[in-house]
Short mmCIF file of C-alpha atoms and ligand atoms in Angstrom, two decimals:
data_model
loop_
_atom_site.label_atom_id
_atom_site.label_comp_id
_atom_site.label_asym_id
_atom_site.label_seq_id
_atom_site.Cartn_x
_atom_site.Cartn_y
_atom_site.Cartn_z
CA UNK A 1 -0.13 -0.06 0.09
CA UNK A 2 1.14 3.76 -0.72
CA UNK A 3 -0.06 6.64 1.43
CA UNK A 4 0.65 10.32 0.37
CA UNK A 5 -0.99 13.78 1.37
CA UNK A 6 -3.49 14.82 -1.06
CA UNK A 7 -5.03 18.67 -0.21
CA UNK A 8 -8.49 18.51 0.13
CA UNK A 9 -9.10 22.14 -1.11
CA UNK A 10 -7.13 22.21 -4.41
CA UNK A 11 -6.08 18.46 -5.03
CA UNK A 12 -2.36 19.06 -4.96
CA UNK A 13 -0.43 15.74 -3.96
CA UNK A 14 2.59 15.64 -1.25
CA UNK A 15 4.70 13.57 0.43
CA UNK A 16 3.70 12.36 4.42
CA UNK A 17 6.70 14.33 6.00
CA UNK A 18 5.91 15.68 9.96
CA UNK A 19 6.95 19.41 8.44
CA UNK A 20 3.45 19.70 6.61
CA UNK A 21 0.44 19.89 8.35
CA UNK A 22 -1.89 22.05 6.47
CA UNK A 23 -1.17 22.82 2.55
CA UNK A 24 0.96 25.61 1.76
CA UNK A 25 -0.96 26.93 -0.69
CA UNK A 26 -4.53 26.66 0.29
CA UNK A 27 -3.39 27.94 3.96
CA UNK A 28 -2.11 31.32 3.05
CA UNK A 29 -6.06 31.95 3.23
CA UNK A 30 -6.55 31.18 6.77
CA UNK A 31 -8.41 33.74 9.09
CA UNK A 32 -8.19 33.42 12.47
CA UNK A 33 -12.07 32.95 13.53
CA UNK A 34 -12.73 30.37 10.69
CA UNK A 35 -12.06 26.54 10.32
CA UNK A 36 -8.35 25.45 9.31
CA UNK A 37 -7.73 25.49 5.18
CA UNK A 38 -5.87 23.36 3.47
CA UNK A 39 -6.59 20.17 5.44
CA UNK A 40 -4.73 17.15 3.68
CA UNK A 41 -5.95 13.97 3.56
CA UNK A 42 -4.40 10.75 3.32
CA UNK A 43 -4.49 8.93 -0.17
CA UNK A 44 -4.33 5.37 -0.01
CA UNK A 45 -3.48 3.58 -3.47
CA UNK A 46 -2.43 -0.40 -3.67
CA UNK A 47 -4.62 -3.69 -2.58
CA UNK A 48 -5.87 -5.30 0.65
CA UNK A 49 -6.72 -8.35 1.35
CA UNK A 50 -10.23 -9.22 2.26
CA UNK A 51 -9.32 -10.25 5.52
CA UNK A 52 -7.39 -6.98 5.90
CA UNK A 53 -5.86 -6.02 9.54
CA UNK A 54 -6.40 -2.11 10.54
CA UNK A 55 -2.93 -1.63 10.56
CA UNK A 56 -2.46 -2.42 6.67
CA UNK A 57 -5.13 0.62 5.83
CA UNK A 58 -2.91 2.78 8.03
CA UNK A 59 0.16 5.65 6.67
CA UNK A 60 2.41 4.45 9.97
CA UNK A 61 3.95 0.87 10.08
CA UNK A 62 2.72 -1.21 13.03
CA UNK A 63 6.13 -1.45 14.34
CA UNK A 64 5.49 2.70 15.65
CA UNK A 65 2.53 1.76 17.92
CA UNK A 66 2.57 2.43 21.06
CA UNK A 67 1.70 -1.22 23.34
CA UNK A 68 -1.49 0.21 24.49
CA UNK A 69 -4.99 -1.47 23.18
CA UNK A 70 -6.76 1.23 21.31
CA UNK A 71 -9.72 0.21 19.25
CA UNK A 72 -11.23 -2.91 18.71
CA UNK A 73 -13.98 -1.62 20.95
CA UNK A 74 -17.29 -3.38 20.93
CA UNK A 75 -20.19 -3.44 18.65
CA UNK A 76 -23.26 -4.77 20.69
CA UNK A 77 -26.99 -5.49 20.26
CA UNK A 78 -28.55 -3.46 23.01
CA UNK A 79 -31.81 -5.60 23.57
CA UNK A 80 -34.20 -3.29 25.76
CA UNK A 81 -32.68 0.04 23.87
CA UNK A 82 -33.72 -2.09 20.44
CA UNK A 83 -37.31 -3.07 21.82
CA UNK A 84 -37.93 0.04 22.95
CA UNK A 85 -36.96 2.02 20.12
CA UNK A 86 -38.32 -0.77 17.42
CA UNK A 87 -35.19 -1.05 15.74
CA UNK A 88 -34.60 -4.30 15.35
CA UNK A 89 -30.93 -3.84 13.56
CA UNK A 90 -29.80 -1.38 16.58
CA UNK A 91 -25.99 -1.87 17.20
CA UNK A 92 -23.97 0.43 19.48
CA UNK A 93 -20.32 0.86 19.14
CA UNK A 94 -19.24 1.38 22.59
CA UNK A 95 -15.83 3.96 22.01
CA UNK A 96 -16.07 4.79 25.40
CA UNK A 97 -14.05 1.46 26.38
CA UNK A 98 -11.18 3.12 25.07
CA UNK A 99 -8.04 2.94 27.00
CA UNK A 100 -8.39 7.11 27.99
CA UNK A 101 -12.39 6.05 27.77
CA UNK A 102 -12.82 8.08 24.71
CA UNK A 103 -13.02 7.93 21.03
CA UNK A 104 -9.98 10.55 20.87
CA UNK A 105 -7.63 7.26 21.31
CA UNK A 106 -8.08 6.41 17.59
CA UNK A 107 -6.75 9.69 16.48
CA UNK A 108 -3.69 10.04 19.60
CA UNK A 109 -2.61 6.39 18.80
CA UNK A 110 -1.78 7.41 15.08
CA UNK A 111 -0.02 10.51 16.14
CA UNK A 112 2.19 8.55 18.54
CA UNK A 113 2.83 6.34 16.12
CA UNK A 114 4.14 9.03 13.13
CA UNK A 115 5.53 10.97 15.96
CA UNK A 116 7.84 7.86 16.98
CA UNK A 117 8.70 7.29 13.43
CA UNK A 118 10.23 10.69 12.73
CA UNK A 119 11.98 10.37 16.47
CA UNK A 120 9.61 13.48 17.99
CA UNK A 121 9.11 12.88 21.47
CA UNK A 122 7.13 16.44 22.44
CA UNK A 123 3.79 16.34 21.22
CA UNK A 124 1.49 19.67 22.13
CA UNK A 125 -2.06 19.99 22.16
CA UNK A 126 -5.61 22.00 22.99
CA UNK A 127 -8.30 20.22 24.52
CA UNK A 128 -11.58 20.48 25.91
CA UNK A 129 -10.47 17.55 27.85
CA UNK A 130 -10.88 14.44 25.77
CA UNK A 131 -8.06 14.96 23.32
CA UNK A 132 -5.93 15.92 25.86
CA UNK A 133 -6.30 13.22 28.23
CA UNK A 134 -6.25 10.16 25.31
CA UNK A 135 -2.94 11.84 24.20
CA UNK A 136 -1.29 11.82 27.76
CA UNK A 137 -2.20 8.30 27.91
CA UNK A 138 -0.86 7.06 24.80
CA UNK A 139 1.68 8.93 24.79
CA UNK A 140 2.62 7.73 28.70
CA UNK A 141 2.84 4.27 27.13
CA UNK A 142 5.06 5.45 24.52
CA UNK A 143 7.29 7.48 26.55
CA UNK A 144 6.44 10.63 24.92
CA UNK A 145 6.76 14.44 26.71
CA UNK A 146 2.98 15.61 26.26
CA UNK A 147 1.78 19.36 26.72
CA UNK A 148 -1.87 20.45 26.76
CA UNK A 149 -4.19 23.62 26.63
CA UNK A 150 -7.30 22.85 28.02
CA UNK A 151 -10.44 25.76 28.53
CA UNK A 152 -10.11 26.37 32.76
CA UNK A 153 -13.86 24.82 32.35
CA UNK A 154 -13.07 21.38 31.08
CA UNK A 155 -14.81 19.10 33.73
CA UNK A 156 -12.32 18.14 36.28
CA UNK A 157 -12.23 14.27 35.69
CA UNK A 158 -10.41 14.99 32.56
CA UNK A 159 -8.21 17.23 33.99
CA UNK A 160 -6.78 14.64 36.70
CA UNK A 161 -6.76 12.18 33.77
CA UNK A 162 -4.15 14.18 32.13
CA UNK A 163 -2.30 15.01 35.10
CA UNK A 164 -2.22 11.09 36.18
CA UNK A 165 -0.64 10.38 32.99
CA UNK A 166 2.21 12.75 33.92
CA UNK A 167 1.56 15.23 30.82
CA UNK A 168 2.03 18.95 31.48
CA UNK A 169 -1.00 20.80 31.77
CA UNK A 170 -1.94 24.50 30.92
CA UNK A 171 -5.40 25.68 31.99
CA UNK A 172 -6.64 28.30 29.59
CA UNK A 173 -8.59 31.91 30.75
CA UNK A 174 -10.76 31.56 27.91
CA UNK A 175 -12.58 28.70 25.60
CA UNK A 176 -11.36 25.80 23.69
CA UNK A 177 -10.63 28.43 20.74
CA UNK A 178 -8.73 30.13 22.35
CA UNK A 179 -6.71 27.17 23.90
CA UNK A 180 -6.14 26.02 20.04
CA UNK A 181 -4.37 29.71 19.12
CA UNK A 182 -2.47 29.21 21.90
CA UNK A 183 -1.13 25.45 21.00
CA UNK A 184 -0.52 26.41 17.93
CA UNK A 185 1.41 29.69 18.90
CA UNK A 186 3.80 26.90 21.42
CA UNK A 187 4.33 24.75 18.96
CA UNK A 188 5.87 27.22 16.37
CA UNK A 189 8.20 28.67 19.34
CA UNK A 190 8.92 25.57 20.98
CA UNK A 191 8.76 22.87 17.88
CA UNK A 192 7.82 19.46 18.79
CA UNK A 193 4.92 17.63 16.74
CA UNK A 194 1.09 19.51 17.35
CA UNK A 195 -1.71 16.96 17.83
CA UNK A 196 -4.55 19.61 17.34
CA UNK A 197 -7.79 18.29 15.64
CA UNK A 198 -8.47 18.74 11.83
CA UNK A 199 -5.05 20.46 11.81
CA UNK A 200 -2.67 17.66 12.95
CA UNK A 201 -3.49 14.73 9.26
CA UNK A 202 -3.17 11.97 11.42
CA UNK A 203 -6.36 12.95 14.05
CA UNK A 204 -8.57 12.87 10.98
CA UNK A 205 -6.88 9.41 9.47
CA UNK A 206 -6.51 7.77 12.70
CA UNK A 207 -10.23 8.25 13.63
CA UNK A 208 -11.90 6.41 10.42
CA UNK A 209 -10.45 3.00 11.98
CA UNK A 210 -14.06 2.90 14.00
CA UNK A 211 -15.61 2.49 10.20
CA UNK A 212 -13.30 -0.72 9.24
CA UNK A 213 -14.03 -2.07 12.76
CA UNK A 214 -17.57 -1.71 11.95
CA UNK A 215 -17.18 -3.24 8.72
CA UNK A 216 -15.08 -6.10 10.20
CA UNK A 217 -18.05 -6.65 13.13
CA UNK A 218 -20.93 -6.33 10.80
CA UNK A 219 -19.69 -8.08 7.78
CA UNK A 220 -20.84 -5.49 5.66
CA UNK A 221 -21.51 -1.46 5.80
CA UNK A 222 -24.41 -0.36 7.81
CA UNK A 223 -27.62 1.64 6.67
CA UNK A 224 -27.19 4.43 9.09
CA UNK A 225 -24.77 5.79 11.13
CA UNK A 226 -25.01 8.40 14.15
CA UNK A 227 -22.44 10.27 15.45
CA UNK A 228 -21.67 13.49 17.76
CA UNK A 229 -19.83 16.27 15.83
CA UNK A 230 -18.05 19.37 17.45
CA UNK A 231 -14.95 19.69 15.41
CA UNK A 232 -16.10 17.53 13.20
CA UNK A 233 -13.11 15.59 13.19
CA UNK A 234 -14.90 12.25 13.88
CA UNK A 235 -17.67 12.49 11.55
CA UNK A 236 -14.91 13.10 8.55
CA UNK A 237 -12.80 10.25 10.19
CA UNK A 238 -16.21 8.03 9.84
CA UNK A 239 -17.29 9.00 6.29
CA UNK A 240 -13.06 8.75 4.77
CA UNK A 241 -13.07 4.94 6.70
CA UNK A 242 -16.21 3.89 4.52
CA UNK A 243 -15.07 5.69 1.63
CA UNK A 244 -11.01 3.72 1.74
CA UNK A 245 -13.37 0.84 1.94
CA UNK A 246 -15.56 1.43 -1.23
CA UNK A 247 -12.64 2.98 -3.08
CA UNK A 248 -10.15 -0.33 -2.08
CA UNK A 249 -13.04 -2.43 -3.15
CA UNK A 250 -13.61 -4.11 -0.06
CA UNK A 251 -17.56 -2.73 0.42
CA UNK A 252 -20.04 -1.92 -2.22
CA UNK A 253 -21.60 1.22 -0.81
CA UNK A 254 -21.78 3.84 1.83
CA UNK A 255 -23.63 4.32 5.11
CA UNK A 256 -25.85 7.64 5.26
CA UNK A 257 -23.78 9.11 8.19
CA UNK A 258 -25.58 12.08 10.79
CA UNK A 259 -23.82 14.27 12.23
CA UNK A 260 -25.72 15.00 15.56
CA UNK A 261 -24.89 18.78 16.99
CA UNK A 262 -26.06 20.27 20.02
CA UNK A 263 -28.90 22.79 19.34
CA UNK A 264 -26.82 25.61 21.64
CA UNK A 265 -23.18 24.89 19.67
CA UNK A 266 -24.27 24.24 16.61
CA UNK A 267 -21.66 25.77 14.11
CA UNK A 268 -21.66 22.96 11.71
CA UNK A 269 -25.41 22.96 11.34
CA UNK A 270 -25.30 26.59 10.62
CA UNK A 271 -22.78 26.65 8.06
CA UNK A 272 -24.79 23.82 6.55
CA UNK A 273 -27.89 26.31 6.12
CA UNK A 274 -26.16 29.48 5.49
CA UNK A 275 -22.77 28.55 3.60
CA UNK A 276 -21.03 30.27 5.91
CA UNK A 277 -19.21 29.79 9.62
CA UNK A 278 -19.51 32.41 11.99
CA UNK A 279 -17.70 32.85 15.11
CA UNK A 280 -20.12 33.04 17.73
CA UNK A 281 -20.37 32.11 21.15
CA UNK A 282 -22.12 28.98 22.07
CA UNK A 283 -22.58 26.47 25.25
CA UNK A 284 -24.15 23.12 25.68
CA UNK A 285 -23.96 20.27 28.71
CA UNK A 286 -22.21 18.03 26.05
CA UNK A 287 -18.50 19.85 26.69
CA UNK A 288 -17.11 17.57 24.22
CA UNK A 289 -18.68 19.01 21.50
CA UNK A 290 -18.92 22.40 22.69
CA UNK A 291 -17.15 24.52 20.02
CA UNK A 292 -17.33 27.88 18.31
CA UNK A 293 -15.46 27.55 15.34
CA UNK A 294 -15.60 23.40 14.33
CA UNK A 295 -11.69 23.27 13.15
CA UNK A 296 -12.45 20.65 10.69
CA UNK A 297 -15.87 22.85 9.01
CA UNK A 298 -14.83 22.91 5.99
CA UNK A 299 -13.93 19.16 5.44
CA UNK A 300 -16.55 17.60 7.60
CA UNK A 301 -19.28 20.31 5.22
CA UNK A 302 -17.55 18.39 2.01
CA UNK A 303 -17.53 14.79 2.63
CA UNK A 304 -21.16 15.28 4.59
CA UNK A 305 -22.00 16.69 0.99
CA UNK A 306 -20.45 14.76 -1.03
CA UNK A 307 -21.76 11.42 0.66
CA UNK A 308 -25.39 12.23 0.98
CA UNK A 309 -24.69 13.20 4.75
CA UNK A 310 -26.79 14.98 7.58
CA UNK A 311 -26.52 17.19 10.03
CA UNK A 312 -29.09 17.52 12.91
CA UNK A 313 -29.54 19.13 16.24
CA UNK A 314 -30.56 17.93 19.50
CA UNK A 315 -31.77 20.11 22.58
CA UNK A 316 -29.51 19.45 26.06
CA UNK A 317 -32.66 18.01 27.64
CA UNK A 318 -33.11 15.56 25.11
CA UNK A 319 -29.07 14.88 25.23
CA UNK A 320 -29.65 14.45 29.24
CA UNK A 321 -32.43 12.05 28.88
CA UNK A 322 -31.07 10.34 25.79
CA UNK A 323 -27.93 9.56 28.38
CA UNK A 324 -30.25 8.62 31.09
CA UNK A 325 -31.74 6.24 29.17
CA UNK A 326 -28.96 4.36 27.54
CA UNK A 327 -27.59 3.83 31.14
CA UNK A 328 -30.82 2.89 32.69
CA UNK A 329 -31.77 0.25 29.50
CA UNK A 330 -28.90 -0.38 28.17
CA UNK A 331 -26.52 -0.74 30.95
CA UNK A 332 -23.97 1.79 28.89
CA UNK A 333 -22.76 5.32 30.91
CA UNK A 334 -21.85 7.31 28.19
CA UNK A 335 -21.23 11.21 28.49
CA UNK A 336 -23.36 13.81 27.03
CA UNK A 337 -21.54 13.94 23.51
CA UNK A 338 -21.76 10.08 23.34
CA UNK A 339 -25.46 10.37 23.81
CA UNK A 340 -25.87 12.62 21.52
CA UNK A 341 -25.72 10.54 18.75
CA UNK A 342 -28.28 8.49 20.60
CA UNK A 343 -30.86 11.50 20.94
CA UNK A 344 -29.71 12.48 17.21
CA UNK A 345 -31.33 8.63 16.28
CA UNK A 346 -34.47 9.09 18.64
CA UNK A 347 -34.99 12.57 17.04
CA UNK A 348 -34.65 10.86 13.50
CA UNK A 349 -35.93 7.53 13.64
CA UNK A 350 -39.52 7.88 12.43
CA UNK A 351 -37.42 9.12 9.29
CA UNK A 352 -35.92 5.92 8.97
CA UNK A 353 -37.32 2.40 7.77
CA UNK A 354 -36.96 0.26 11.49
CA UNK A 355 -35.62 -2.42 9.75
CA UNK A 356 -32.42 -0.75 8.50
CA UNK A 357 -28.84 -1.17 10.08
CA UNK A 358 -28.51 1.57 12.27
CA UNK A 359 -24.82 1.95 14.34
CA UNK A 360 -24.61 4.68 17.23
CA UNK A 361 -21.08 5.71 18.08
CA UNK A 362 -21.24 6.57 21.81
CA UNK A 363 -17.89 8.27 22.18
CA UNK A 364 -16.92 8.93 25.49
CA UNK A 365 -17.25 7.27 29.11
CA UNK A 366 -20.37 8.71 31.30
CA UNK A 367 -17.46 9.08 34.52
CA UNK A 368 -15.45 11.24 32.38
CA UNK A 369 -17.78 14.07 33.68
CA UNK A 370 -20.05 13.58 36.37
CA UNK A 371 -21.39 17.00 36.88
CA UNK A 372 -23.53 16.86 34.04
CA UNK A 373 -24.73 13.12 34.10
CA UNK A 374 -25.89 14.07 37.62
CA UNK A 375 -28.20 17.14 36.10
CA UNK A 376 -30.47 13.78 34.50
CA UNK A 377 -30.54 12.12 37.25
CA UNK A 378 -32.15 12.51 41.20
CA UNK A 379 -29.67 11.88 43.61
CA UNK A 380 -31.23 10.93 47.00
CA UNK A 381 -31.44 14.08 48.95
CA UNK A 382 -31.51 12.90 52.51
CA UNK A 383 -28.96 10.33 54.27
CA UNK A 384 -31.15 7.89 56.69
CA UNK A 385 -30.42 6.42 59.77
CA UNK A 386 -32.34 3.37 59.83
CA UNK A 387 -34.24 1.60 57.06
CA UNK A 388 -37.76 2.40 59.35
CA UNK A 389 -37.65 5.47 57.52
CA UNK A 390 -37.89 4.33 54.05
CA UNK A 391 -40.32 1.51 54.59
C1 PLP B 401 -14.14 14.98 20.50
C2 PLP B 401 -15.60 14.10 21.11
C3 PLP B 401 -16.30 14.28 19.94
C4 PLP B 401 -16.62 15.30 19.11
O1 PLP B 401 -15.69 14.99 17.83
P1 PLP B 401 -15.40 15.85 16.92
O2 PLP B 401 -14.23 15.53 15.93
O3 PLP B 401 -15.00 17.25 17.60
O4 PLP B 401 -16.52 16.34 16.30
C5 PLP B 401 -17.87 13.69 20.34
N1 PLP B 401 -17.81 13.09 21.57
C6 PLP B 401 -16.40 12.80 22.35
C7 PLP B 401 -16.81 12.07 23.72
C8 PLP B 401 -15.45 13.76 21.97
O5 PLP B 401 -14.32 13.47 23.17
#
């Protein structure tokens, strides 16, 4: 298999080298308050066996990946949830069981291997919380030095995780968007590899592995895939993975991919309808998808448009009730951004055939943000001294 970069705007091709993160021409048009310009995709050429391994389809050789079990997450059939929804072929791909408990490990894993291959030992990134704790954990397994810039509002569990893994953590007085810009500046001054989502092409490429696994686990391509979207990297990775399978002749169709956003942090959705990205302050209970400037906005929009994808929105209240439904009926406790995908499925299911193969991707573990999860349940309001009080 041969790999190289191709610019998603001008289609120019480049060798894969760590000094090149975005297209040198298209990135000249970059403004500070808009999505990343000149995103580079990995182009694959060659043949793979029908019994392929995920590593066969990645642009870094297997020997450079750290010894930590990323991916191969369960695709499972939640009986009660299926029954309640009336969808006999509903499946859940639970990426909350990754080593650092979020989907972000797929990107960190490939970035770590890419840096290792090129003997780069420092990795820097901005994060709403999960990408940072993920890179910290995967980096610990690879003996790499990780520096993270986080908004000061990031959930405590995600910060504690990053610190436990031994990363250097900087809290930023402002939003994720400020952290993003600061981390780029830090990389420019200090060197190392920058793992900012979208900007580093390996982040999108690493995320495609979820689709390769879904295909292997189902034995075919599902009809619909639901995933939540903030920066739009995961949804782009999901589409890229299915497109690679199709291009290489391993599959014969694309799924319809739904990007689900929070109603109150909906920059991708707004740009989908208005044609332009506007930097408006947003908020949502789903902190992992709370993004004002979706860094992979142009690329995600293009992939969704080219492959019959959809963008929908759900309210914070439906996110919290979807979270509680998955937990109480399925035994699956996912963080609000993970439940957003399921809330999207619930809001859309009347438009789908109820025998369709549907995959909902839950992207993070519920314990990552206990404060938000508490909003969806009623905590016991007093302690009791004897069971007489409750009989
Ligand atoms: C990062 C993240 C997302 C969204 O991914 P984007 O690439 O920003 O769209 C969704 N869920 C969880 C748990 C995440 O950490």
